[in-house]
mmCIF file of C-alpha atoms in Angstrom:
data_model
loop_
_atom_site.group_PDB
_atom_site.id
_atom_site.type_symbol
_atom_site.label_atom_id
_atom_site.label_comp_id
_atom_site.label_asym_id
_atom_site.label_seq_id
_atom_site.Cartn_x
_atom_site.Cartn_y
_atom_site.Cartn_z
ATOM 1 C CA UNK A 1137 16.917 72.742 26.949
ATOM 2 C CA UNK A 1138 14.344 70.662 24.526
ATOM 3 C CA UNK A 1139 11.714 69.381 26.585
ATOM 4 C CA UNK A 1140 11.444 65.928 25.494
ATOM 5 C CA UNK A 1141 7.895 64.149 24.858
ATOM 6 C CA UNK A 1142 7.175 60.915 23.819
ATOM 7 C CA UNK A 1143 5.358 59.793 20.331
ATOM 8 C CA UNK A 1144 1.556 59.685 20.889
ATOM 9 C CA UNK A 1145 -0.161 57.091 19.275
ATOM 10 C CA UNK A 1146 -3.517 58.172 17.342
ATOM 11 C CA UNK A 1147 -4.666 55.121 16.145
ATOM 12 C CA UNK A 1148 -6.775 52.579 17.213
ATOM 13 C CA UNK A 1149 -3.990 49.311 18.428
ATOM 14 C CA UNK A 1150 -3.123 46.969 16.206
ATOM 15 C CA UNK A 1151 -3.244 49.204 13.211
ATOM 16 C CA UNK A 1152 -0.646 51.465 11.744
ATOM 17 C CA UNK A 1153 0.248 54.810 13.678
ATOM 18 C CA UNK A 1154 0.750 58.191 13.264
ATOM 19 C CA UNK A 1155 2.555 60.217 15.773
ATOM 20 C CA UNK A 1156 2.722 63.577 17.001
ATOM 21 C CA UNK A 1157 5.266 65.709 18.639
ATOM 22 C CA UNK A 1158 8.777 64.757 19.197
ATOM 23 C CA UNK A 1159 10.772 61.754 19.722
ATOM 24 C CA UNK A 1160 9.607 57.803 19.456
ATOM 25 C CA UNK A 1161 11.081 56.529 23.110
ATOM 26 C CA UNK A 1162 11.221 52.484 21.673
ATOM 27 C CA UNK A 1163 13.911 50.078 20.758
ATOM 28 C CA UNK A 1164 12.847 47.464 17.864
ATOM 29 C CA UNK A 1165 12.633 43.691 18.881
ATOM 30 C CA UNK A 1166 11.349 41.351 16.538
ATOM 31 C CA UNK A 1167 7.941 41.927 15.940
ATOM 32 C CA UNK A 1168 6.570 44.788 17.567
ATOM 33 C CA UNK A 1169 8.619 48.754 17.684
ATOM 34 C CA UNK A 1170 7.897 49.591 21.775
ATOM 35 C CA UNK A 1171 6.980 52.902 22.123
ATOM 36 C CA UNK A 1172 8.438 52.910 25.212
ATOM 37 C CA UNK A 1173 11.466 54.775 26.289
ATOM 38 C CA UNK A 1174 11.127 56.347 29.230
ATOM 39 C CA UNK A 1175 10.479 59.745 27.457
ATOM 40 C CA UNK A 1176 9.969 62.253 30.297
ATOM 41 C CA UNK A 1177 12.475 60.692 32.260
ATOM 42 C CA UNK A 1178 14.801 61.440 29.580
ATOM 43 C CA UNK A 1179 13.817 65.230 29.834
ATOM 44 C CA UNK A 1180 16.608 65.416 32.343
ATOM 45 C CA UNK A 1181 19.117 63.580 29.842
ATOM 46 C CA UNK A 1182 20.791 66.875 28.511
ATOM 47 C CA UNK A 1183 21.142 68.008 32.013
ATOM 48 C CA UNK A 1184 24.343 66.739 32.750
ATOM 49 C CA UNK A 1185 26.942 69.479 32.508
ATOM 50 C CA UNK A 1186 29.345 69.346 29.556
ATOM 51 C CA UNK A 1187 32.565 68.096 30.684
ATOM 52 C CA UNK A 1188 35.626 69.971 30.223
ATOM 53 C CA UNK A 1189 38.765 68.746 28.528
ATOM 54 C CA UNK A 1190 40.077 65.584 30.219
ATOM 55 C CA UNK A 1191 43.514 65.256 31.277
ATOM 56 C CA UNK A 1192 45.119 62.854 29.444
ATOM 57 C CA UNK A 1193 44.424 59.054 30.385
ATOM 58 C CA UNK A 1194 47.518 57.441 32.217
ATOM 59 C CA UNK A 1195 46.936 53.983 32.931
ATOM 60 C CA UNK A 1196 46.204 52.666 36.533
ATOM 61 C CA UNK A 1197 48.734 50.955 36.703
ATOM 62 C CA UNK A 1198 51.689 53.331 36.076
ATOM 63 C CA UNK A 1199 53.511 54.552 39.034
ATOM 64 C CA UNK A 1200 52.131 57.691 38.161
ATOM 65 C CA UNK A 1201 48.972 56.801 39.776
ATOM 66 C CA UNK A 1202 48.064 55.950 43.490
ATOM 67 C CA UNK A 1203 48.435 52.345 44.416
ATOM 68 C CA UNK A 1204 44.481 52.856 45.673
ATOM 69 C CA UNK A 1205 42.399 55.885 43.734
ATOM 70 C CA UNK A 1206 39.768 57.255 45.865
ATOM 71 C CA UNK A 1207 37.304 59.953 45.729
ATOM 72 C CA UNK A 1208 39.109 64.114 45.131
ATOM 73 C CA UNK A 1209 41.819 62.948 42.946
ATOM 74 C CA UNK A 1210 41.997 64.728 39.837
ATOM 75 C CA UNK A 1211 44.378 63.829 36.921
ATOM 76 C CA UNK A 1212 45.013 61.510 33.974
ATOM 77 C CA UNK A 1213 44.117 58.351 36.352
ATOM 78 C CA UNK A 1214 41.013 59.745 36.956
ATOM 79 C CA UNK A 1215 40.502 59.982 33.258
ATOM 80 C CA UNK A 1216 41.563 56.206 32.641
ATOM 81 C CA UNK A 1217 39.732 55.307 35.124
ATOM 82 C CA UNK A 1218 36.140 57.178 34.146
ATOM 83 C CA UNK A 1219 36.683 55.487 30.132
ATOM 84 C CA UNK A 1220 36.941 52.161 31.853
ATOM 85 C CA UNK A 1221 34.310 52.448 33.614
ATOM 86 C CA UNK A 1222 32.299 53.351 30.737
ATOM 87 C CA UNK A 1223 33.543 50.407 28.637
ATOM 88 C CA UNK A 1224 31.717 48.904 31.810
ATOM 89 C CA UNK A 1225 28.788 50.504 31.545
ATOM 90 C CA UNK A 1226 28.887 53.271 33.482
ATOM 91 C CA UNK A 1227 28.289 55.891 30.822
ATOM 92 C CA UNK A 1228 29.543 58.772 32.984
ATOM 93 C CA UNK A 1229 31.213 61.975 31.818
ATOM 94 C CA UNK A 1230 34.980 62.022 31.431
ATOM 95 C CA UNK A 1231 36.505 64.920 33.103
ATOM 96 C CA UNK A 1232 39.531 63.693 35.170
ATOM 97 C CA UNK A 1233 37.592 64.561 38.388
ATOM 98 C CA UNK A 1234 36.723 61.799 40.841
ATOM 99 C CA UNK A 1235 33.939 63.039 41.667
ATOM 100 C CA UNK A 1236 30.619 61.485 43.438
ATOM 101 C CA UNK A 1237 29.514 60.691 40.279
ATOM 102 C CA UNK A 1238 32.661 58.316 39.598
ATOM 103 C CA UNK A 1239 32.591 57.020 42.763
ATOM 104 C CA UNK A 1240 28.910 55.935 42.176
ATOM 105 C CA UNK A 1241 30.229 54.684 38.991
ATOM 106 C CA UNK A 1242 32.762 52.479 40.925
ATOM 107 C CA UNK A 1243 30.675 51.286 43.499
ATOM 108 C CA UNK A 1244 28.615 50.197 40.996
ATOM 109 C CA UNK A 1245 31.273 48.230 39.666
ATOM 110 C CA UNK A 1246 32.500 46.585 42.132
ATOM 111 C CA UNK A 1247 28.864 45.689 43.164
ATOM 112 C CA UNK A 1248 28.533 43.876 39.316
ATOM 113 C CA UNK A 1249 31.484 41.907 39.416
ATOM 114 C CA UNK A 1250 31.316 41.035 42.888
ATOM 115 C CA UNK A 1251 34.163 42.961 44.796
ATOM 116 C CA UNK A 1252 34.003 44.860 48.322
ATOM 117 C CA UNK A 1253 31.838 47.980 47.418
ATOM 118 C CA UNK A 1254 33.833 50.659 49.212
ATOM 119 C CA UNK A 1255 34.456 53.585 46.345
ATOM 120 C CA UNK A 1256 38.061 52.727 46.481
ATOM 121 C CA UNK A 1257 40.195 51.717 43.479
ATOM 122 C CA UNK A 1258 42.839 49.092 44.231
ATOM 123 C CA UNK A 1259 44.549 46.245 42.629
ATOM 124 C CA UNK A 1260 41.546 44.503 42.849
ATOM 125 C CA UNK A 1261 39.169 46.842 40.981
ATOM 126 C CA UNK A 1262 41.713 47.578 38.692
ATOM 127 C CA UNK A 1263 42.639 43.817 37.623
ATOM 128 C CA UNK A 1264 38.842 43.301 37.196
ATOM 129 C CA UNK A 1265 38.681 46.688 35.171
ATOM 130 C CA UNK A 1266 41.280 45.589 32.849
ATOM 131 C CA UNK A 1267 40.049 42.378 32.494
ATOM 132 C CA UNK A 1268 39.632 40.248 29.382
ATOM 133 C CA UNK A 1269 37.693 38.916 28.879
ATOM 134 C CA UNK A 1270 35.413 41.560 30.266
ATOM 135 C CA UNK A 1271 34.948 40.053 34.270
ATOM 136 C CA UNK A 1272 32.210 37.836 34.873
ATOM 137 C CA UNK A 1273 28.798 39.269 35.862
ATOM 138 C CA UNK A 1274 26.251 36.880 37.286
ATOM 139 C CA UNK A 1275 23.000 36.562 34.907
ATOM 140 C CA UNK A 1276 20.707 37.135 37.904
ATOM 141 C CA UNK A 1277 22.359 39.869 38.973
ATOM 142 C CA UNK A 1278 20.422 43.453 38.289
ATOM 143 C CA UNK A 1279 23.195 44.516 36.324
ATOM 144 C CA UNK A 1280 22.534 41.824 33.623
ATOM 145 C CA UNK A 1281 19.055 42.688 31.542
ATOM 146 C CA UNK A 1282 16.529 40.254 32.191
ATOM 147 C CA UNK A 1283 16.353 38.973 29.131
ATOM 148 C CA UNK A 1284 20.134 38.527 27.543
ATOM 149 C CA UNK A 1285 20.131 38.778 24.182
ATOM 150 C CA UNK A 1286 22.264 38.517 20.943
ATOM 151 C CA UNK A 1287 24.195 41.471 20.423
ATOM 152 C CA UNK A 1288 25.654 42.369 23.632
ATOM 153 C CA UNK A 1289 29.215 42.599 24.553
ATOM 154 C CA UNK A 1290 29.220 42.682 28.696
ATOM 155 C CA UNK A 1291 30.145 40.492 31.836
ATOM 156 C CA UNK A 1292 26.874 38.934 31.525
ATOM 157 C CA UNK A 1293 28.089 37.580 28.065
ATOM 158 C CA UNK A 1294 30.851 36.361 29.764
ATOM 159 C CA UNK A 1295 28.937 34.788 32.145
ATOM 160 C CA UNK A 1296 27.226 32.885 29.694
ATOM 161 C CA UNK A 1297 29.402 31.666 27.177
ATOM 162 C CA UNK A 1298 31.398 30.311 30.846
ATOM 163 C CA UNK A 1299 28.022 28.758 31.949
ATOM 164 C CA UNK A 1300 27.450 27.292 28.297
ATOM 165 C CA UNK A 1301 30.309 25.799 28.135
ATOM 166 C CA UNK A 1302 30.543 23.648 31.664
ATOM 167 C CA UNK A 1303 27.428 22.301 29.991
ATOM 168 C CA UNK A 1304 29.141 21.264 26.844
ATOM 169 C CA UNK A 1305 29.711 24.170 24.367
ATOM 170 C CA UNK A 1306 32.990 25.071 23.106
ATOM 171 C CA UNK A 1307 32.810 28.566 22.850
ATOM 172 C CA UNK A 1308 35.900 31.052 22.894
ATOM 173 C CA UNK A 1309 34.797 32.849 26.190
ATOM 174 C CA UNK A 1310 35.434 37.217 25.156
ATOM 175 C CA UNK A 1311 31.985 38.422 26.215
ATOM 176 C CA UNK A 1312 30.464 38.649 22.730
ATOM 177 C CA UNK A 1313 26.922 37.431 22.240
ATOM 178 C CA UNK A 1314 27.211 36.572 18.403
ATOM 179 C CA UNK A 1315 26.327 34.288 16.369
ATOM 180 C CA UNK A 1316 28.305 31.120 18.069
ATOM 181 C CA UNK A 1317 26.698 31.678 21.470
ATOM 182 C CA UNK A 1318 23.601 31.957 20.235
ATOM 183 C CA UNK A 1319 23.941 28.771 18.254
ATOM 184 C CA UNK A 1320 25.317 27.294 21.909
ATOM 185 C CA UNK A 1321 22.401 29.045 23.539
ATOM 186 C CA UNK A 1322 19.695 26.923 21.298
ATOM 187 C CA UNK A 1323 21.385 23.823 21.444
ATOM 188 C CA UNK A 1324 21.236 24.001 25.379
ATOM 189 C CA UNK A 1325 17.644 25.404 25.618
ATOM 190 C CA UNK A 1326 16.955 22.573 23.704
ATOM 191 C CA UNK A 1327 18.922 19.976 25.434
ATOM 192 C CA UNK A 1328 16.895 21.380 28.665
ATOM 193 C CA UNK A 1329 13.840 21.062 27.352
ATOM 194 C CA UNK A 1330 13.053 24.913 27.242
ATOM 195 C CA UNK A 1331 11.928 26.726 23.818
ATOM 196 C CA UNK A 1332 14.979 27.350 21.783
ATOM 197 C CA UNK A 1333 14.492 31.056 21.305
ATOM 198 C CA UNK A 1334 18.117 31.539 22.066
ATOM 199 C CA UNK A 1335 16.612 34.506 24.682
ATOM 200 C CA UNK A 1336 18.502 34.053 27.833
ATOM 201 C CA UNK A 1337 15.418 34.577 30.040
ATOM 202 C CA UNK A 1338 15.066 34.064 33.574
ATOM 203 C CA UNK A 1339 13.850 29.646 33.013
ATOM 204 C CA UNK A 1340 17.320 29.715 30.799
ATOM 205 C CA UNK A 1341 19.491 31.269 33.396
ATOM 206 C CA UNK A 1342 17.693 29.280 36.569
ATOM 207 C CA UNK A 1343 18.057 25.654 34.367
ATOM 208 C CA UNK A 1344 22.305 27.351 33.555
ATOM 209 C CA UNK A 1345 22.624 27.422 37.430
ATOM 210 C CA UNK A 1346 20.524 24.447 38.340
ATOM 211 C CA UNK A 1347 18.150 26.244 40.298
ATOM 212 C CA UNK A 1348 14.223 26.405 39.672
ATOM 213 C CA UNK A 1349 12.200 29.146 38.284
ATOM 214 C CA UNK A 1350 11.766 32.297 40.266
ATOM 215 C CA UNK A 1351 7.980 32.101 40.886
ATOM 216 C CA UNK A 1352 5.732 34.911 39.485
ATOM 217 C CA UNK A 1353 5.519 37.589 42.412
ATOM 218 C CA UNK A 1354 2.194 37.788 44.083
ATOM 219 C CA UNK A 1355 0.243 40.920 44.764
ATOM 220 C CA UNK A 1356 1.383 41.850 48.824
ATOM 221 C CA UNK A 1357 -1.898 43.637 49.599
ATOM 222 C CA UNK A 1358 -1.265 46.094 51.855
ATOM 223 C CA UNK A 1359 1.983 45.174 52.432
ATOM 224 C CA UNK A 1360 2.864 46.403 48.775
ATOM 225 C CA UNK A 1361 3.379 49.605 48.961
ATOM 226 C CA UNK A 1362 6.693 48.811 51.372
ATOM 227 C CA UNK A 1363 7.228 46.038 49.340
ATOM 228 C CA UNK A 1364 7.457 48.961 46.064
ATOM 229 C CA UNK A 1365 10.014 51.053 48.363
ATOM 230 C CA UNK A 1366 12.051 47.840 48.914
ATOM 231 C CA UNK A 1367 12.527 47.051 45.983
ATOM 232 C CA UNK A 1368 13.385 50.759 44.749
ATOM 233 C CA UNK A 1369 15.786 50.787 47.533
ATOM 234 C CA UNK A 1370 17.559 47.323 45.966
ATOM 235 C CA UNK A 1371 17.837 49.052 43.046
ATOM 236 C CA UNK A 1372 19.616 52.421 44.722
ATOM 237 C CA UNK A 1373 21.841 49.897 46.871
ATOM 238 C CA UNK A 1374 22.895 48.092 43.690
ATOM 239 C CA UNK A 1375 24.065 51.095 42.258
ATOM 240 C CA UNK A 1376 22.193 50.691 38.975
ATOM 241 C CA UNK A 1377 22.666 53.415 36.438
ATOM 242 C CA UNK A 1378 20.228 55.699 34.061
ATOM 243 C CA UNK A 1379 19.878 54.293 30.519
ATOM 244 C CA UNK A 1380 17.395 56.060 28.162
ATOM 245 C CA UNK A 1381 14.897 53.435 27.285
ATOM 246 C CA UNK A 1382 16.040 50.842 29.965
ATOM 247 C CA UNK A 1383 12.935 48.876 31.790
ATOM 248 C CA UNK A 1384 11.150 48.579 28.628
ATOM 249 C CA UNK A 1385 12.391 45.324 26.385
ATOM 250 C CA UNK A 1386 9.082 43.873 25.554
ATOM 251 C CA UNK A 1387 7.190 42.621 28.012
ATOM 252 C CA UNK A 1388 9.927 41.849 30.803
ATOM 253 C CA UNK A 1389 9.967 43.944 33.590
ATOM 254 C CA UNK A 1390 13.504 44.879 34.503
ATOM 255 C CA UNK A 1391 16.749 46.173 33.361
ATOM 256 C CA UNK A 1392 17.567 46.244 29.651
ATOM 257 C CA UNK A 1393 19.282 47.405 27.262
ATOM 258 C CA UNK A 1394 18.174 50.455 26.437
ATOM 259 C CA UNK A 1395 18.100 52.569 22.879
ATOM 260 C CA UNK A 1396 19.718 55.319 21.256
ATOM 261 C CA UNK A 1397 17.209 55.973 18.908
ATOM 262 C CA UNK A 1398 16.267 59.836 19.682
ATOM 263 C CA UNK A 1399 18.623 60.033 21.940
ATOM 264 C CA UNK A 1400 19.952 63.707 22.154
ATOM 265 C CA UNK A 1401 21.939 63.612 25.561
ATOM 266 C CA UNK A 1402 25.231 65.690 26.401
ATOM 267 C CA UNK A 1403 27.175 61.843 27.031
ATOM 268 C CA UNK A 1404 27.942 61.101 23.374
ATOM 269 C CA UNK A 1405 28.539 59.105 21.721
ATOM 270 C CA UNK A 1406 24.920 57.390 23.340
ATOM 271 C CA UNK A 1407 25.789 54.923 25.776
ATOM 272 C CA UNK A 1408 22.322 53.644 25.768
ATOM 273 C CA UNK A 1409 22.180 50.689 23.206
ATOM 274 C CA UNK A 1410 24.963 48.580 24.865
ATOM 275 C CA UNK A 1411 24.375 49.393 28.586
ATOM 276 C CA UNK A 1412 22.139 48.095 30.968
ATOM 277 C CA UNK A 1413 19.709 49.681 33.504
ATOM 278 C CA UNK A 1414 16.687 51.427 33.846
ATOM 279 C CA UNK A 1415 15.340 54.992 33.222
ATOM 280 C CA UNK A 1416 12.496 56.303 35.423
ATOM 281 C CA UNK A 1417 9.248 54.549 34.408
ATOM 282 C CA UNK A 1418 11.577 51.495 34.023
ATOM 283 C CA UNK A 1419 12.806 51.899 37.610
ATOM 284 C CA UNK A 1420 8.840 52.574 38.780
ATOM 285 C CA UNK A 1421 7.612 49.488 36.523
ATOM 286 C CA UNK A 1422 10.296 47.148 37.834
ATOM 287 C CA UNK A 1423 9.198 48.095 41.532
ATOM 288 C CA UNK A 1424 5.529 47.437 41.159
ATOM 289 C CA UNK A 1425 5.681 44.461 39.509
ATOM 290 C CA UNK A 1426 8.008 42.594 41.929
ATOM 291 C CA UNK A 1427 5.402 43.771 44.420
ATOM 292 C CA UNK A 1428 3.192 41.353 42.326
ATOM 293 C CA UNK A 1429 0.771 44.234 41.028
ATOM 294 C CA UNK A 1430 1.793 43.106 37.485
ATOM 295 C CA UNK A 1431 2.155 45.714 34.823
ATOM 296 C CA UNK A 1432 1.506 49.223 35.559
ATOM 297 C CA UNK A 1433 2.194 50.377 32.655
ATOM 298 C CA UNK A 1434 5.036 50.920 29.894
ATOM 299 C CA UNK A 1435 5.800 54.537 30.358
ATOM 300 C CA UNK A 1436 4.616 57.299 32.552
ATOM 301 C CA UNK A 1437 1.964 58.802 30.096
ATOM 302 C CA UNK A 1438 0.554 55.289 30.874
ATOM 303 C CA UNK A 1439 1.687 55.027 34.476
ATOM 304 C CA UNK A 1440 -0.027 58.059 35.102
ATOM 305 C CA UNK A 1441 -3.131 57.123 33.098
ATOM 306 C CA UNK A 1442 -3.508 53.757 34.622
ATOM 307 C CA UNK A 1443 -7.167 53.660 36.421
ATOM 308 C CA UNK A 1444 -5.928 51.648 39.460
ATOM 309 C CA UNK A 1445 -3.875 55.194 40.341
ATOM 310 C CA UNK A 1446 -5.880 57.853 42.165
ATOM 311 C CA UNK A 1447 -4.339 61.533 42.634
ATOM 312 C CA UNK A 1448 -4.030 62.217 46.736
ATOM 313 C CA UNK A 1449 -2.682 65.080 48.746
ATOM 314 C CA UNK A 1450 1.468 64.978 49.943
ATOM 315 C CA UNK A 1451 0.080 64.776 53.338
ATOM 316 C CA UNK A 1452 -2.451 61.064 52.279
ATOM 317 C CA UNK A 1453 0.312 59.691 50.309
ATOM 318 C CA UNK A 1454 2.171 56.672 51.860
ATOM 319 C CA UNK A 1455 5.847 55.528 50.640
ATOM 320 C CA UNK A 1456 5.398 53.230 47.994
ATOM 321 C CA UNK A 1457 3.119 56.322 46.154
ATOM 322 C CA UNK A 1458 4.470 57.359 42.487
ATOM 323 C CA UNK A 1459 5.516 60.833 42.499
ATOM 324 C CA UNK A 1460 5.197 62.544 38.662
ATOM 325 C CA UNK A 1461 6.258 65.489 37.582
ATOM 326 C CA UNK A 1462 5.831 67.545 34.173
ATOM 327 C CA UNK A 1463 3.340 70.471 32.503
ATOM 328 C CA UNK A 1464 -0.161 68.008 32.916
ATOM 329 C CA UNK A 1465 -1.608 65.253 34.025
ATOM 330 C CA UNK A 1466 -1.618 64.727 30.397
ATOM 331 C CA UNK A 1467 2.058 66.020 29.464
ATOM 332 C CA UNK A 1468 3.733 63.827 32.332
ATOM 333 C CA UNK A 1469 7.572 64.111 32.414
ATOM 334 C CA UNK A 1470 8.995 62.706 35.218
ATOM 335 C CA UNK A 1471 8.269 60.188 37.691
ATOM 336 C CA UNK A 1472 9.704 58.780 41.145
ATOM 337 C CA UNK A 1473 8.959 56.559 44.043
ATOM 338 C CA UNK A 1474 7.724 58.365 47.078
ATOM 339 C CA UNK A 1475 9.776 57.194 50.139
ATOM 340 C CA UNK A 1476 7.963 59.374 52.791
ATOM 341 C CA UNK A 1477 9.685 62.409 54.526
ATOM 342 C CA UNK A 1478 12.921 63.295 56.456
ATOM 343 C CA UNK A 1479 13.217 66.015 58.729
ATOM 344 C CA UNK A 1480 9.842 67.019 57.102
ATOM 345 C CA UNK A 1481 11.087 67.058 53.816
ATOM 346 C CA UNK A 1482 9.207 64.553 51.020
ATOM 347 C CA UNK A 1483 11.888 62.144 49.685
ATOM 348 C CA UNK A 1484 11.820 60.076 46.501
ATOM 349 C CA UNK A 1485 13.766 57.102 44.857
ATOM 350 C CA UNK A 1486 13.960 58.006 40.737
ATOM 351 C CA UNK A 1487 16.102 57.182 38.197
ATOM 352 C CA UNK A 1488 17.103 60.907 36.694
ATOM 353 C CA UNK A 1489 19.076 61.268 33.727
ATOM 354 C CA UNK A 1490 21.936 59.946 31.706
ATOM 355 C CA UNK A 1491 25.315 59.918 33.484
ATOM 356 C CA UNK A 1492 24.009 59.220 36.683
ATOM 357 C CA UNK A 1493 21.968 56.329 38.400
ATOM 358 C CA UNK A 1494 19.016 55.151 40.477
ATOM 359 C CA UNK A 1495 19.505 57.896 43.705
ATOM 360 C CA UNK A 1496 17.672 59.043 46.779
ATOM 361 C CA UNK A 1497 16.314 62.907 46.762
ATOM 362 C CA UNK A 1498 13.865 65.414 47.519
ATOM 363 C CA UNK A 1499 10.789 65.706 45.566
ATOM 364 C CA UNK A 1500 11.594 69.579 45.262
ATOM 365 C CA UNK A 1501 14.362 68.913 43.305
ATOM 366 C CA UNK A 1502 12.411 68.211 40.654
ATOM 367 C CA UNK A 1503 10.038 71.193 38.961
ATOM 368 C CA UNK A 1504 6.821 70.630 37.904
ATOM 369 C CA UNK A 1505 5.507 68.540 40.656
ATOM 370 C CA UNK A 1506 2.208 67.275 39.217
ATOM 371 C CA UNK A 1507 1.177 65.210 42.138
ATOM 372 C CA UNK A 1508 1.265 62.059 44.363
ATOM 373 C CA UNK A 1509 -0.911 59.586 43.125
ATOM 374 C CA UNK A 1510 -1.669 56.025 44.879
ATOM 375 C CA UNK A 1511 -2.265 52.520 43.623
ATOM 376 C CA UNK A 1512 -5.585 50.514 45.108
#
């Protein structure tokens, strides 16, 4: 298996780079390439097993399948069932085999469009899986990126072009953000008196809802380090999946699209580029700066590099501690949220690999271990 590093810049900022080593980790917005990508976490990418021939797909709602799928079935459903969760977002493996993989996948799901998050698949997750337009996903939900842009084809589109027009567009409502809705998009940032960027950032989607701005989280003290678990265990409880470059659109914190550029995972073709989530310096970036620490840094090379992080022992490290893993303090490759121990073993939150999504697990079952290291 490749191990997977990120491009190293070698030039001063501002001018024009040259890179060593392997792949860029960035996705292009106007402006600026990020050379972001959550490059280490992405070591793990080609991890996921390659799946064996699929049954045939039969859809879910032939008698051949069970009025309510749940978790050990294997057959044709299954395999219907793991592509539409995929159109979704899921960007699982399609094997036929409920497994707890694709019942991760369908809790997370349900948990986007709003259903009873129980693993099971009845009428109701199947109507909302066959959907079309694809079914509504609220825009502050952590399933929709945090900045919606042109170009994606999701519930959150949905979403919007329903929330555009109750405030006076006319747009035919099938979950595509082209060029119409972001015509619709201007004209109502515009209307609200909000910079017509046609970015559906978090002032856009508060002013679509009538509610105010979030406020700008504020640094917890002492209290932030529980604060940084919390919010990593939000993220686990929403079910939010790995996507290779997700956390890093820009300068907003949160989930994203992510990219397929470099992208050399077993899941092809790359799911990356039109789901959303977070891969595992996204995940750790997200945390901190709800905790109101502000930026730690784009990607672990600069997570780990980031003066206001001290190495400490497993024993001095409290939950709320980033975990990294890789060859050097300088070759970082992997990196988790530190949750504490149980039954004496260390536990972290992390965002893994492709095909899977933000989980709870030991520290050992990562190699590597570099170290704990603690923010002050």
């Amino acid at each position: 298996m490749p191990s997977m590093r990120p491009l190293r810049r070698t030039t001063a900022p501002g001018t024009t780079p040259r890179t060593t080593r392997t792949p860029a980790r960035g996705r292009l917005r106007p402006g600026r390439l990020l050379a972001v990508a959550a490059a280490a976490c992405c070591l793990l990418a080609g991890t996921v097993a390659t799946a064996e021939a699929a049954p045939a797909p039969v859809p879910l709602t032939s008698s051949s399948c069970p009025s309510v799928m749940v978790q050990g079935e294997n057959d044709g459903c299954v395999t219907e069932l793991q592509n539409l969760l995929d159109t979704h977002g899921s960007s699982i493996a399609v094997d036929g085999d409920f497994g707890p993989t694709t019942l991760t996948a369908v809790k997370s799901f349900q948990s986007a469009v709003g259903l009873t998050v129980d693993g099971q698949v009845g009428p109701a997750t199947k109507s909302a899986l066959y959907a079309s337009p694809v079914t509504a996903v609220r825009l502050t939900s952590p399933h929709c990126a945090v900045v919606v842009r042109q170009g994606e084809h999701d519930g959150c589109t949905t979403e919007l072009q329903r929330l555009l027009n109750q405030h006076g567009a006319s747009l035919t409502v099938d979950a595509d953000f082209g060029p119409a809705t972001l015509a619709a998009v201007k004209a109502y940032q515009s209307s609200a008196g909000l910079p017509a960027t046609g970015d559906v950032d978090a002032a856009t989607k508060a002013a679509l809802y009538g509610q105010p701005v979030p406020p700008a989280p504020v640094d917890q003290g002492t209290g932030r380090y529980a604060a940084v678990v919390g919010y990593a265990q939000a993220a686990l409880n929403a079910y939010l999946p790995y996507v290779w470059g997700g956390g890093h659109d820009d300068a907003a914190t949160g989930p994203s699209i992510g990219t397929c550029q470099d992208y050399t995972g077993v899941i092809q073709p790359c799911p990356a580029d039109h789901t959303v989530g977070l891969d595992c310096s996204g995940l750790t970036r997200w945390a901190y700066w709800q905790a109101g620490v502000g930026d730690i840094g784009q990607v672990t090379d600069d997570q780990i590099a980031n003066p206001r992080f001290h190495a400490v022992t497993q024993a001095a490290a409290v939950p709320g501690d980033l975990v990294f893993f890789g060859t050097s303090r300088t070759s970082p490759a992997h990196v988790g949220i530190y949750t504490g121990t149980s039954s004496g073993v260390p536990t972290m939150i992390d965002a893994p690999a492709t095909g899977s999504f933000v989980k709870s697990e030991p520290v050992a079952n990562h190699s590597g271990l570099i170290g704990y290291y603690h923010y002050s």
